[in-house]
Tab-separated table of C-alpha atoms in Angstrom:
chain	number	residue	atom	x	y	z
A	1	MET	CA	4.947	-28.133	18.076
A	2	GLN	CA	2.740	-30.987	17.663
A	3	THR	CA	-1.210	-30.693	18.166
A	4	GLU	CA	-4.068	-33.007	17.492
A	5	LEU	CA	-4.666	-31.159	14.085
A	6	SER	CA	-1.067	-31.303	13.065
A	7	THR	CA	-1.085	-35.082	13.919
A	8	ARG	CA	-4.370	-35.615	12.013
A	9	LEU	CA	-2.910	-33.792	8.912
A	10	GLY	CA	0.245	-35.808	9.121
A	11	ILE	CA	2.573	-32.856	9.414
A	12	GLU	CA	5.323	-32.459	12.028
A	13	ARG	CA	4.816	-28.851	13.206
A	14	ALA	CA	1.573	-27.029	13.432
A	15	LEU	CA	2.718	-24.425	11.146
A	16	PHE	CA	0.417	-23.775	8.027
A	17	GLY	CA	1.866	-21.347	5.506
A	18	PHE	CA	-0.280	-19.297	3.036
A	19	THR	CA	1.844	-18.186	-0.039
A	20	PRO	CA	1.312	-17.379	-3.699
A	21	PHE	CA	4.878	-19.001	-4.393
A	22	PRO	CA	4.978	-22.898	-5.125
A	23	ALA	CA	8.507	-22.915	-4.085
A	24	VAL	CA	7.618	-21.463	-0.754
A	25	ALA	CA	4.745	-24.032	-0.255
A	26	ALA	CA	7.055	-26.941	-1.071
A	27	ALA	CA	9.844	-25.802	1.174
A	28	LEU	CA	7.518	-25.435	4.181
A	29	SER	CA	5.983	-28.608	3.640
A	30	ARG	CA	9.561	-30.302	3.366
A	31	ALA	CA	10.116	-28.508	6.603
A	32	GLY	CA	7.554	-30.035	8.413
A	33	GLY	CA	4.737	-27.597	8.151
A	34	LEU	CA	1.653	-27.250	5.607
A	35	GLY	CA	2.312	-25.126	2.534
A	36	VAL	CA	-0.683	-23.855	1.349
A	37	LEU	CA	-0.649	-22.353	-2.319
A	38	GLY	CA	-2.698	-19.228	-2.910
A	39	ALA	CA	-4.911	-19.703	-6.320
A	40	VAL	CA	-6.286	-16.435	-6.619
A	41	ARG	CA	-3.667	-15.206	-9.306
A	42	TYR	CA	-4.350	-18.408	-11.660
A	43	ALA	CA	-6.851	-17.015	-14.077
A	44	ASP	CA	-5.666	-19.673	-16.333
A	45	PRO	CA	-6.400	-23.484	-15.114
A	46	ASP	CA	-3.412	-24.607	-17.168
A	47	GLU	CA	-0.982	-22.398	-15.127
A	48	LEU	CA	-2.375	-23.580	-11.839
A	49	LYS	CA	-1.912	-27.264	-13.046
A	50	ARG	CA	1.736	-26.470	-14.083
A	51	ASP	CA	2.397	-24.974	-10.607
A	52	LEU	CA	0.591	-27.877	-8.873
A	53	ASP	CA	2.503	-30.372	-10.990
A	54	TRP	CA	5.739	-28.715	-9.810
A	55	LEU	CA	4.747	-28.378	-6.126
A	56	GLU	CA	3.610	-32.441	-6.200
A	57	ALA	CA	7.028	-33.067	-7.469
A	58	HIS	CA	9.077	-30.712	-5.052
A	59	ALA	CA	7.146	-31.230	-1.899
A	60	GLY	CA	9.111	-34.297	-0.872
A	61	GLY	CA	6.047	-36.489	-0.562
A	62	LYS	CA	4.885	-34.152	2.335
A	63	PRO	CA	1.262	-32.663	2.526
A	64	TYR	CA	0.303	-29.421	1.052
A	65	GLY	CA	-2.956	-27.477	0.423
A	66	LEU	CA	-4.676	-24.839	-1.716
A	67	ASP	CA	-6.178	-21.442	-0.862
A	68	VAL	CA	-9.054	-20.206	-2.974
A	69	VAL	CA	-11.174	-16.911	-2.927
A	70	MET	CA	-14.965	-17.913	-3.399
A	71	PRO	CA	-17.926	-15.995	-2.220
A	72	ALA	CA	-20.360	-17.991	-0.320
A	73	LYS	CA	-23.430	-16.659	-2.537
A	74	LYS	CA	-23.430	-17.381	-6.162
A	75	VAL	CA	-23.910	-14.593	-8.686
A	76	GLU	CA	-25.441	-16.111	-11.927
A	77	GLY	CA	-24.415	-14.922	-15.329
A	78	VAL	CA	-22.131	-12.068	-14.386
A	79	THR	CA	-19.000	-11.869	-16.377
A	80	GLU	CA	-15.580	-10.039	-15.899
A	81	ALA	CA	-16.648	-7.832	-19.010
A	82	ASP	CA	-19.945	-6.982	-17.192
A	83	VAL	CA	-18.193	-5.996	-14.252
A	84	GLU	CA	-15.803	-4.013	-16.028
A	85	ALA	CA	-18.572	-1.998	-17.415
A	86	MET	CA	-19.475	-0.735	-14.253
A	87	ILE	CA	-16.231	0.918	-13.407
A	88	PRO	CA	-17.072	4.911	-13.838
A	89	ALA	CA	-14.931	6.827	-16.228
A	90	GLY	CA	-14.036	9.318	-13.641
A	91	HIS	CA	-12.103	6.729	-11.669
A	92	ARG	CA	-10.296	5.372	-14.675
A	93	ARG	CA	-9.030	8.874	-15.290
A	94	TYR	CA	-7.869	9.190	-11.477
A	95	VAL	CA	-5.670	6.165	-11.977
A	96	GLU	CA	-4.281	7.524	-15.209
A	97	ASP	CA	-3.548	10.872	-13.598
A	98	THR	CA	-1.852	9.455	-10.597
A	99	LEU	CA	0.318	7.155	-12.520
A	100	ALA	CA	1.348	10.143	-14.958
A	101	ARG	CA	2.137	12.133	-11.878
A	102	TYR	CA	4.902	9.722	-11.025
A	103	GLY	CA	5.945	9.107	-14.599
A	104	VAL	CA	4.867	5.605	-14.623
A	105	PRO	CA	5.374	3.871	-18.197
A	106	GLY	CA	2.593	1.870	-19.936
A	107	LEU	CA	2.650	-1.798	-20.550
A	108	ASP	CA	4.109	-2.938	-24.074
A	109	ALA	CA	1.618	-3.140	-26.920
A	110	GLY	CA	-0.195	-6.414	-26.463
A	111	GLU	CA	1.028	-7.113	-22.977
A	112	ALA	CA	-1.622	-8.364	-20.535
A	113	SER	CA	-1.579	-7.283	-17.003
A	114	GLY	CA	0.380	-9.769	-14.865
A	115	TRP	CA	-1.574	-8.629	-11.788
A	116	ARG	CA	-5.237	-9.446	-12.122
A	117	ILE	CA	-7.835	-10.152	-9.332
A	118	THR	CA	-9.937	-12.678	-11.140
A	119	GLY	CA	-9.900	-15.535	-8.713
A	120	TRP	CA	-12.680	-13.888	-6.847
A	121	MET	CA	-15.106	-14.680	-9.700
A	122	GLU	CA	-16.932	-18.001	-8.800
A	123	GLN	CA	-16.608	-19.603	-12.239
A	124	VAL	CA	-12.752	-18.965	-12.185
A	125	ALA	CA	-12.337	-20.499	-8.505
A	126	ARG	CA	-14.415	-23.382	-9.652
A	127	THR	CA	-12.028	-24.073	-12.535
A	128	GLN	CA	-9.284	-23.956	-10.083
A	129	LEU	CA	-11.014	-26.702	-7.925
A	130	ASP	CA	-11.434	-28.803	-10.937
A	131	VAL	CA	-7.823	-28.821	-11.304
A	132	ALA	CA	-6.937	-29.063	-7.625
A	133	PHE	CA	-9.082	-31.968	-6.761
A	134	ASP	CA	-7.029	-34.262	-9.204
A	135	TYR	CA	-4.119	-33.615	-6.740
A	136	PRO	CA	-3.771	-35.003	-3.242
A	137	ILE	CA	-4.342	-31.689	-1.346
A	138	LYS	CA	-4.771	-32.162	2.188
A	139	LEU	CA	-6.422	-28.782	2.925
A	140	LEU	CA	-8.793	-26.610	1.200
A	141	ALA	CA	-8.844	-23.029	2.423
A	142	ASN	CA	-11.135	-20.256	1.596
A	143	ALA	CA	-10.017	-16.528	2.013
A	144	LEU	CA	-13.653	-15.158	1.762
A	145	GLY	CA	-15.121	-17.309	4.537
A	146	SER	CA	-17.382	-20.499	3.985
A	147	PRO	CA	-17.361	-21.448	0.424
A	148	PRO	CA	-20.579	-22.632	-1.228
A	149	ALA	CA	-22.117	-25.522	0.285
A	150	ASP	CA	-21.539	-27.884	-2.754
A	151	VAL	CA	-17.883	-27.022	-2.690
A	152	VAL	CA	-17.699	-28.093	0.953
A	153	GLU	CA	-19.487	-31.237	0.143
A	154	ARG	CA	-17.280	-32.007	-2.845
A	155	ALA	CA	-14.230	-31.401	-0.698
A	156	HIS	CA	-15.446	-33.682	2.003
A	157	GLU	CA	-16.311	-36.438	-0.629
A	158	LYS	CA	-12.531	-36.191	-1.547
A	159	GLY	CA	-11.495	-36.410	2.109
A	160	VAL	CA	-10.277	-33.003	2.155
A	161	PRO	CA	-10.947	-30.684	5.179
A	162	VAL	CA	-12.156	-27.178	4.624
A	163	ALA	CA	-10.947	-24.100	6.469
A	164	ALA	CA	-12.402	-20.585	6.253
A	165	LEU	CA	-10.923	-17.289	7.509
A	166	ALA	CA	-12.930	-15.351	10.054
A	167	GLY	CA	-12.396	-11.933	11.651
A	168	SER	CA	-14.793	-12.473	14.392
A	169	ALA	CA	-16.767	-14.956	16.592
A	170	ARG	CA	-19.815	-14.423	14.870
A	171	HIS	CA	-18.190	-15.187	11.497
A	172	ALA	CA	-16.631	-18.201	12.948
A	173	ARG	CA	-20.065	-19.496	14.046
A	174	LYS	CA	-21.579	-19.231	10.644
A	175	HIS	CA	-18.529	-21.082	9.393
A	176	ALA	CA	-19.196	-23.986	11.927
A	177	GLU	CA	-22.909	-23.937	11.084
A	178	ALA	CA	-21.917	-24.245	7.229
A	179	GLY	CA	-19.752	-27.437	7.930
A	180	ILE	CA	-16.272	-25.940	7.818
A	181	ASP	CA	-13.655	-28.197	9.554
A	182	ILE	CA	-11.047	-25.570	10.596
A	183	VAL	CA	-11.433	-21.937	11.271
A	184	VAL	CA	-8.640	-19.536	10.865
A	185	ALA	CA	-8.990	-16.678	13.239
A	186	GLN	CA	-7.362	-13.752	11.432
A	187	GLY	CA	-6.556	-10.739	13.625
A	188	TYR	CA	-6.427	-7.095	12.868
A	189	GLU	CA	-2.513	-7.421	12.564
A	190	ALA	CA	-2.760	-9.664	9.531
A	191	GLY	CA	-1.641	-8.784	5.918
A	192	GLY	CA	-4.229	-8.735	3.298
A	193	HIS	CA	-7.874	-8.678	3.809
A	194	THR	CA	-8.594	-8.446	7.633
A	195	GLY	CA	-11.120	-7.373	10.239
A	196	GLU	CA	-10.836	-4.965	13.084
A	197	ILE	CA	-10.271	-7.247	16.135
A	198	ALA	CA	-6.517	-7.987	17.288
A	199	SER	CA	-5.490	-11.491	17.559
A	200	MET	CA	-4.940	-11.667	21.228
A	201	VAL	CA	-8.631	-10.907	21.738
A	202	LEU	CA	-10.017	-12.631	18.745
A	203	THR	CA	-8.216	-16.272	18.994
A	204	PRO	CA	-9.789	-17.206	22.404
A	205	GLU	CA	-13.106	-15.842	21.243
A	206	VAL	CA	-13.128	-18.020	18.184
A	207	VAL	CA	-11.783	-20.969	20.029
A	208	GLU	CA	-14.674	-20.663	22.521
A	209	ALA	CA	-17.225	-20.016	19.851
A	210	VAL	CA	-16.472	-23.008	17.713
A	211	ALA	CA	-15.376	-25.588	20.070
A	212	PRO	CA	-14.505	-28.454	19.535
A	213	LEU	CA	-13.727	-27.410	15.890
A	214	PRO	CA	-9.681	-26.654	15.712
A	215	VAL	CA	-8.824	-23.131	15.159
A	216	LEU	CA	-5.671	-21.532	13.611
A	217	ALA	CA	-4.330	-18.275	14.741
A	218	ALA	CA	-3.484	-15.720	12.145
A	219	GLY	CA	-2.318	-12.093	12.162
A	220	GLY	CA	0.848	-10.781	13.862
A	221	ILE	CA	2.673	-13.982	14.119
A	222	GLY	CA	6.383	-14.280	13.188
A	223	CYS	CA	8.255	-15.778	16.086
A	224	GLY	CA	8.255	-18.997	17.987
A	225	GLU	CA	7.125	-17.156	21.183
A	226	GLN	CA	3.982	-15.805	19.283
A	227	VAL	CA	3.267	-19.393	18.170
A	228	ALA	CA	3.406	-20.508	21.878
A	229	ALA	CA	1.143	-17.677	22.762
A	230	ALA	CA	-1.329	-18.855	19.857
A	231	LEU	CA	-1.350	-22.426	21.226
A	232	ALA	CA	-1.679	-21.141	24.890
A	233	LEU	CA	-4.885	-19.138	23.818
A	234	GLY	CA	-6.258	-22.386	22.607
A	235	ALA	CA	-5.415	-22.512	18.802
A	236	GLN	CA	-4.145	-25.763	17.317
A	237	GLY	CA	-1.506	-24.158	14.984
A	238	VAL	CA	-0.699	-20.821	13.296
A	239	TRP	CA	-1.502	-19.729	9.751
A	240	LEU	CA	1.300	-17.555	8.486
A	241	GLY	CA	1.543	-15.379	5.448
A	242	SER	CA	3.662	-12.349	5.474
A	243	VAL	CA	6.663	-13.866	7.008
A	244	TRP	CA	7.380	-15.815	3.880
A	245	LEU	CA	7.618	-12.679	1.666
A	246	THR	CA	11.265	-12.130	2.297
A	247	THR	CA	12.504	-15.707	2.218
A	248	THR	CA	14.796	-16.665	-0.477
A	249	GLU	CA	12.380	-18.981	-2.109
A	250	ALA	CA	9.800	-16.120	-2.618
A	251	ASP	CA	9.508	-14.697	-6.209
A	252	LEU	CA	8.508	-11.078	-5.840
A	253	HIS	CA	10.203	-10.142	-9.178
A	254	SER	CA	11.511	-6.953	-7.544
A	255	ARG	CA	14.347	-6.153	-5.417
A	256	ALA	CA	13.046	-2.647	-4.806
A	257	LEU	CA	9.814	-4.291	-3.149
A	258	THR	CA	12.096	-6.723	-1.117
A	259	ARG	CA	14.306	-3.833	0.040
A	260	LYS	CA	11.192	-1.970	1.147
A	261	LEU	CA	9.805	-4.920	3.134
A	262	LEU	CA	13.172	-5.501	4.802
A	263	ALA	CA	13.327	-1.700	5.836
A	264	ALA	CA	9.734	-1.540	7.005
A	265	GLY	CA	8.764	-1.222	10.516
A	266	SER	CA	5.522	-2.632	12.179
A	267	GLY	CA	3.863	0.860	11.903
A	268	ASP	CA	4.571	1.143	7.867
A	269	THR	CA	1.380	-0.654	6.981
A	270	VAL	CA	-2.152	0.448	6.406
A	271	ARG	CA	-5.539	-1.060	6.052
A	272	SER	CA	-6.647	0.407	2.716
A	273	ARG	CA	-9.272	-0.472	0.160
A	274	ALA	CA	-6.798	0.685	-2.670
A	275	LEU	CA	-5.985	-2.883	-3.808
A	276	THR	CA	-9.275	-4.684	-3.987
A	277	GLY	CA	-12.081	-2.600	-2.405
A	278	LYS	CA	-12.031	-4.398	0.857
A	279	PRO	CA	-10.021	-3.365	3.866
A	280	ALA	CA	-6.711	-4.980	3.267
A	281	ARG	CA	-3.513	-4.560	5.341
A	282	GLN	CA	-0.533	-3.502	3.025
A	283	LEU	CA	2.662	-1.346	3.000
A	284	ARG	CA	1.636	2.065	3.254
A	285	THR	CA	2.720	3.976	-0.042
A	286	GLU	CA	1.842	6.935	-1.965
A	287	TRP	CA	-0.441	4.862	-3.957
A	288	THR	CA	-2.424	3.723	-0.960
A	289	ASP	CA	-2.257	7.532	0.310
A	290	ALA	CA	-3.708	8.622	-3.058
A	291	TRP	CA	-6.855	6.286	-2.687
A	292	ASP	CA	-7.449	7.476	0.905
A	293	ASP	CA	-6.991	11.172	-0.026
A	294	PRO	CA	-10.634	12.808	0.647
A	295	ALA	CA	-9.843	14.824	-2.554
A	296	GLY	CA	-9.836	11.623	-4.588
A	297	PRO	CA	-12.953	9.653	-5.989
A	298	GLY	CA	-12.627	7.000	-3.106
A	299	THR	CA	-12.424	3.381	-3.810
A	300	LEU	CA	-14.929	1.153	-5.537
A	301	PRO	CA	-16.450	-1.928	-3.957
A	302	MET	CA	-14.952	-5.424	-4.477
A	303	PRO	CA	-14.536	-6.511	-7.214
A	304	LEU	CA	-14.780	-3.340	-9.188
A	305	GLN	CA	-11.505	-1.786	-7.534
A	306	GLY	CA	-9.189	-4.766	-8.193
A	307	LEU	CA	-10.250	-4.668	-11.877
A	308	LEU	CA	-9.796	-1.126	-12.047
A	309	VAL	CA	-6.283	-0.995	-10.655
A	310	ALA	CA	-5.014	-4.227	-12.157
A	311	ASP	CA	-3.170	-2.906	-15.100
A	312	ALA	CA	-1.851	0.061	-12.883
A	313	VAL	CA	-0.356	-2.236	-10.196
A	314	SER	CA	1.274	-4.356	-13.070
A	315	ARG	CA	3.077	-1.177	-14.371
A	316	ILE	CA	4.054	-0.032	-10.928
A	317	GLN	CA	5.386	-3.428	-10.232
A	318	LYS	CA	7.232	-3.880	-13.686
A	319	HIS	CA	9.015	-0.488	-13.623
A	320	GLU	CA	9.597	-0.662	-10.002
A	321	VAL	CA	8.226	2.795	-9.228
A	322	GLU	CA	9.318	2.890	-5.777
A	323	PRO	CA	6.992	5.671	-4.293
A	324	LEU	CA	3.884	3.461	-5.346
A	325	LEU	CA	5.346	0.102	-5.046
A	326	GLY	CA	3.688	-2.061	-2.312
A	327	THR	CA	2.316	-5.220	-1.450
A	328	PRO	CA	-0.127	-6.795	0.998
A	329	VAL	CA	1.738	-7.395	4.273
A	330	GLY	CA	1.061	-7.406	7.994
A	331	GLN	CA	2.493	-5.514	10.884
A	332	ILE	CA	4.858	-8.492	11.535
A	333	VAL	CA	7.005	-6.915	8.641
A	334	GLY	CA	8.815	-5.056	11.466
A	335	ARG	CA	10.684	-8.305	12.281
A	336	MET	CA	11.338	-9.289	8.639
A	337	ASN	CA	14.603	-7.550	8.378
A	338	SER	CA	16.786	-10.067	6.600
A	339	GLU	CA	16.414	-12.685	3.691
A	340	ARG	CA	16.385	-16.240	4.966
A	341	SER	CA	15.394	-19.607	3.655
A	342	VAL	CA	12.156	-21.047	4.667
A	343	GLN	CA	14.037	-23.779	6.446
A	344	GLU	CA	15.840	-21.081	8.416
A	345	VAL	CA	12.596	-19.433	9.355
A	346	VAL	CA	10.932	-22.743	10.423
A	347	ASP	CA	14.119	-23.301	12.553
A	348	ASP	CA	13.998	-19.874	14.165
A	349	LEU	CA	10.159	-20.428	15.018
A	350	THR	CA	11.130	-23.788	16.402
A	351	ARG	CA	13.708	-22.548	18.688
A	352	GLY	CA	11.541	-19.602	19.779
A	353	PHE	CA	8.717	-21.940	20.701
A	354	GLU	CA	10.952	-23.988	22.716
A	355	ARG	CA	12.239	-20.950	24.626
A	356	ALA	CA	8.680	-19.974	25.431
A	357	VAL	CA	7.662	-23.343	26.697
A	358	GLU	CA	10.869	-23.606	28.930
A	359	ARG	CA	10.172	-20.039	30.217
A	360	LEU	CA	6.647	-20.828	31.123
A	361	ASP	CA	7.653	-24.306	32.763
A	362	ARG	CA	10.129	-22.235	35.005
A	363	ILE	CA	7.330	-19.879	36.000
A	364	ALA	CA	4.945	-22.721	36.648
A	365	GLY	CA	7.735	-24.291	38.839
A	366	ARG	CA	8.065	-27.543	36.398
A	367	SER	CA	11.630	-26.936	35.228
A	368	GLN	CA	13.792	-30.099	35.518
A	369	GLY	CA	17.006	-28.034	34.952
């Protein structure tokens, strides 16, 4: 499972794993892939430093990366309080009414929300980078496309390649023009923010659009045969996110949520704006249904929606209110039906990849057996 890109980055397998959990990132790097830690939840740079210290100590000397959420265009002088003030009172009432309907308790007095999308704000992401560039990260990825030009330049000065996610060939070409080194072609099947083009169509379009830049395929990949298909379409590796959520190293803090993921089929997700204001694939729940209900007020644009629902999501998660309990996850959730270690997942991906290559060799008449 070696490609030109994996060789260049010093990893044994062309498996790139996005995860919010340092233990998953470290385990994937030790297993020969590249663990990429998601930074969006780190509003406090000291918390990011703590987890990068841990990752550095537990990655076994293997490479790892960081994923941030930065808009390409800078917005001057806007604080979180300024954005909070833009949220209509009617939307706040709708949140409270929905939670009351399901009997969701509040947070304790003085308890802060444990789930808060603040990493989208440029000043927060820049503090994350100030921390991250003190570590030997081997990849910087941006979930919102091309980061600002000075961030790309700063990464390159540090010798760190920059990756950006794209949902269309048009987006991918813009990334190439912005000096991005690696394009992640993220298909419709993917968890989290995603576009409307399926991976089988998107991957070769992006490969052709940005050649000779390397492309990683993302969305709907959870077995080795799919890895082989992605490489056959021209990708130089795969970007995996959802498949790590049910690994033993993942720390979801909720057995109820793990049970829901293990029980879900590939048709049990929905692209909804309920979480952040942008279409994001996640488990379909009564919470997502409430925000998609025409009788409701509708979602707010990003970042207002994320700030609006932050405390509500924390309350739902803390008290494990199962009808409302969900998470971003891709359609590959239908294959995530048992808890396994990261190493077991990597071993299974490798075996499946080898089976697929042997099958194609037989079809092409190249089998030696």
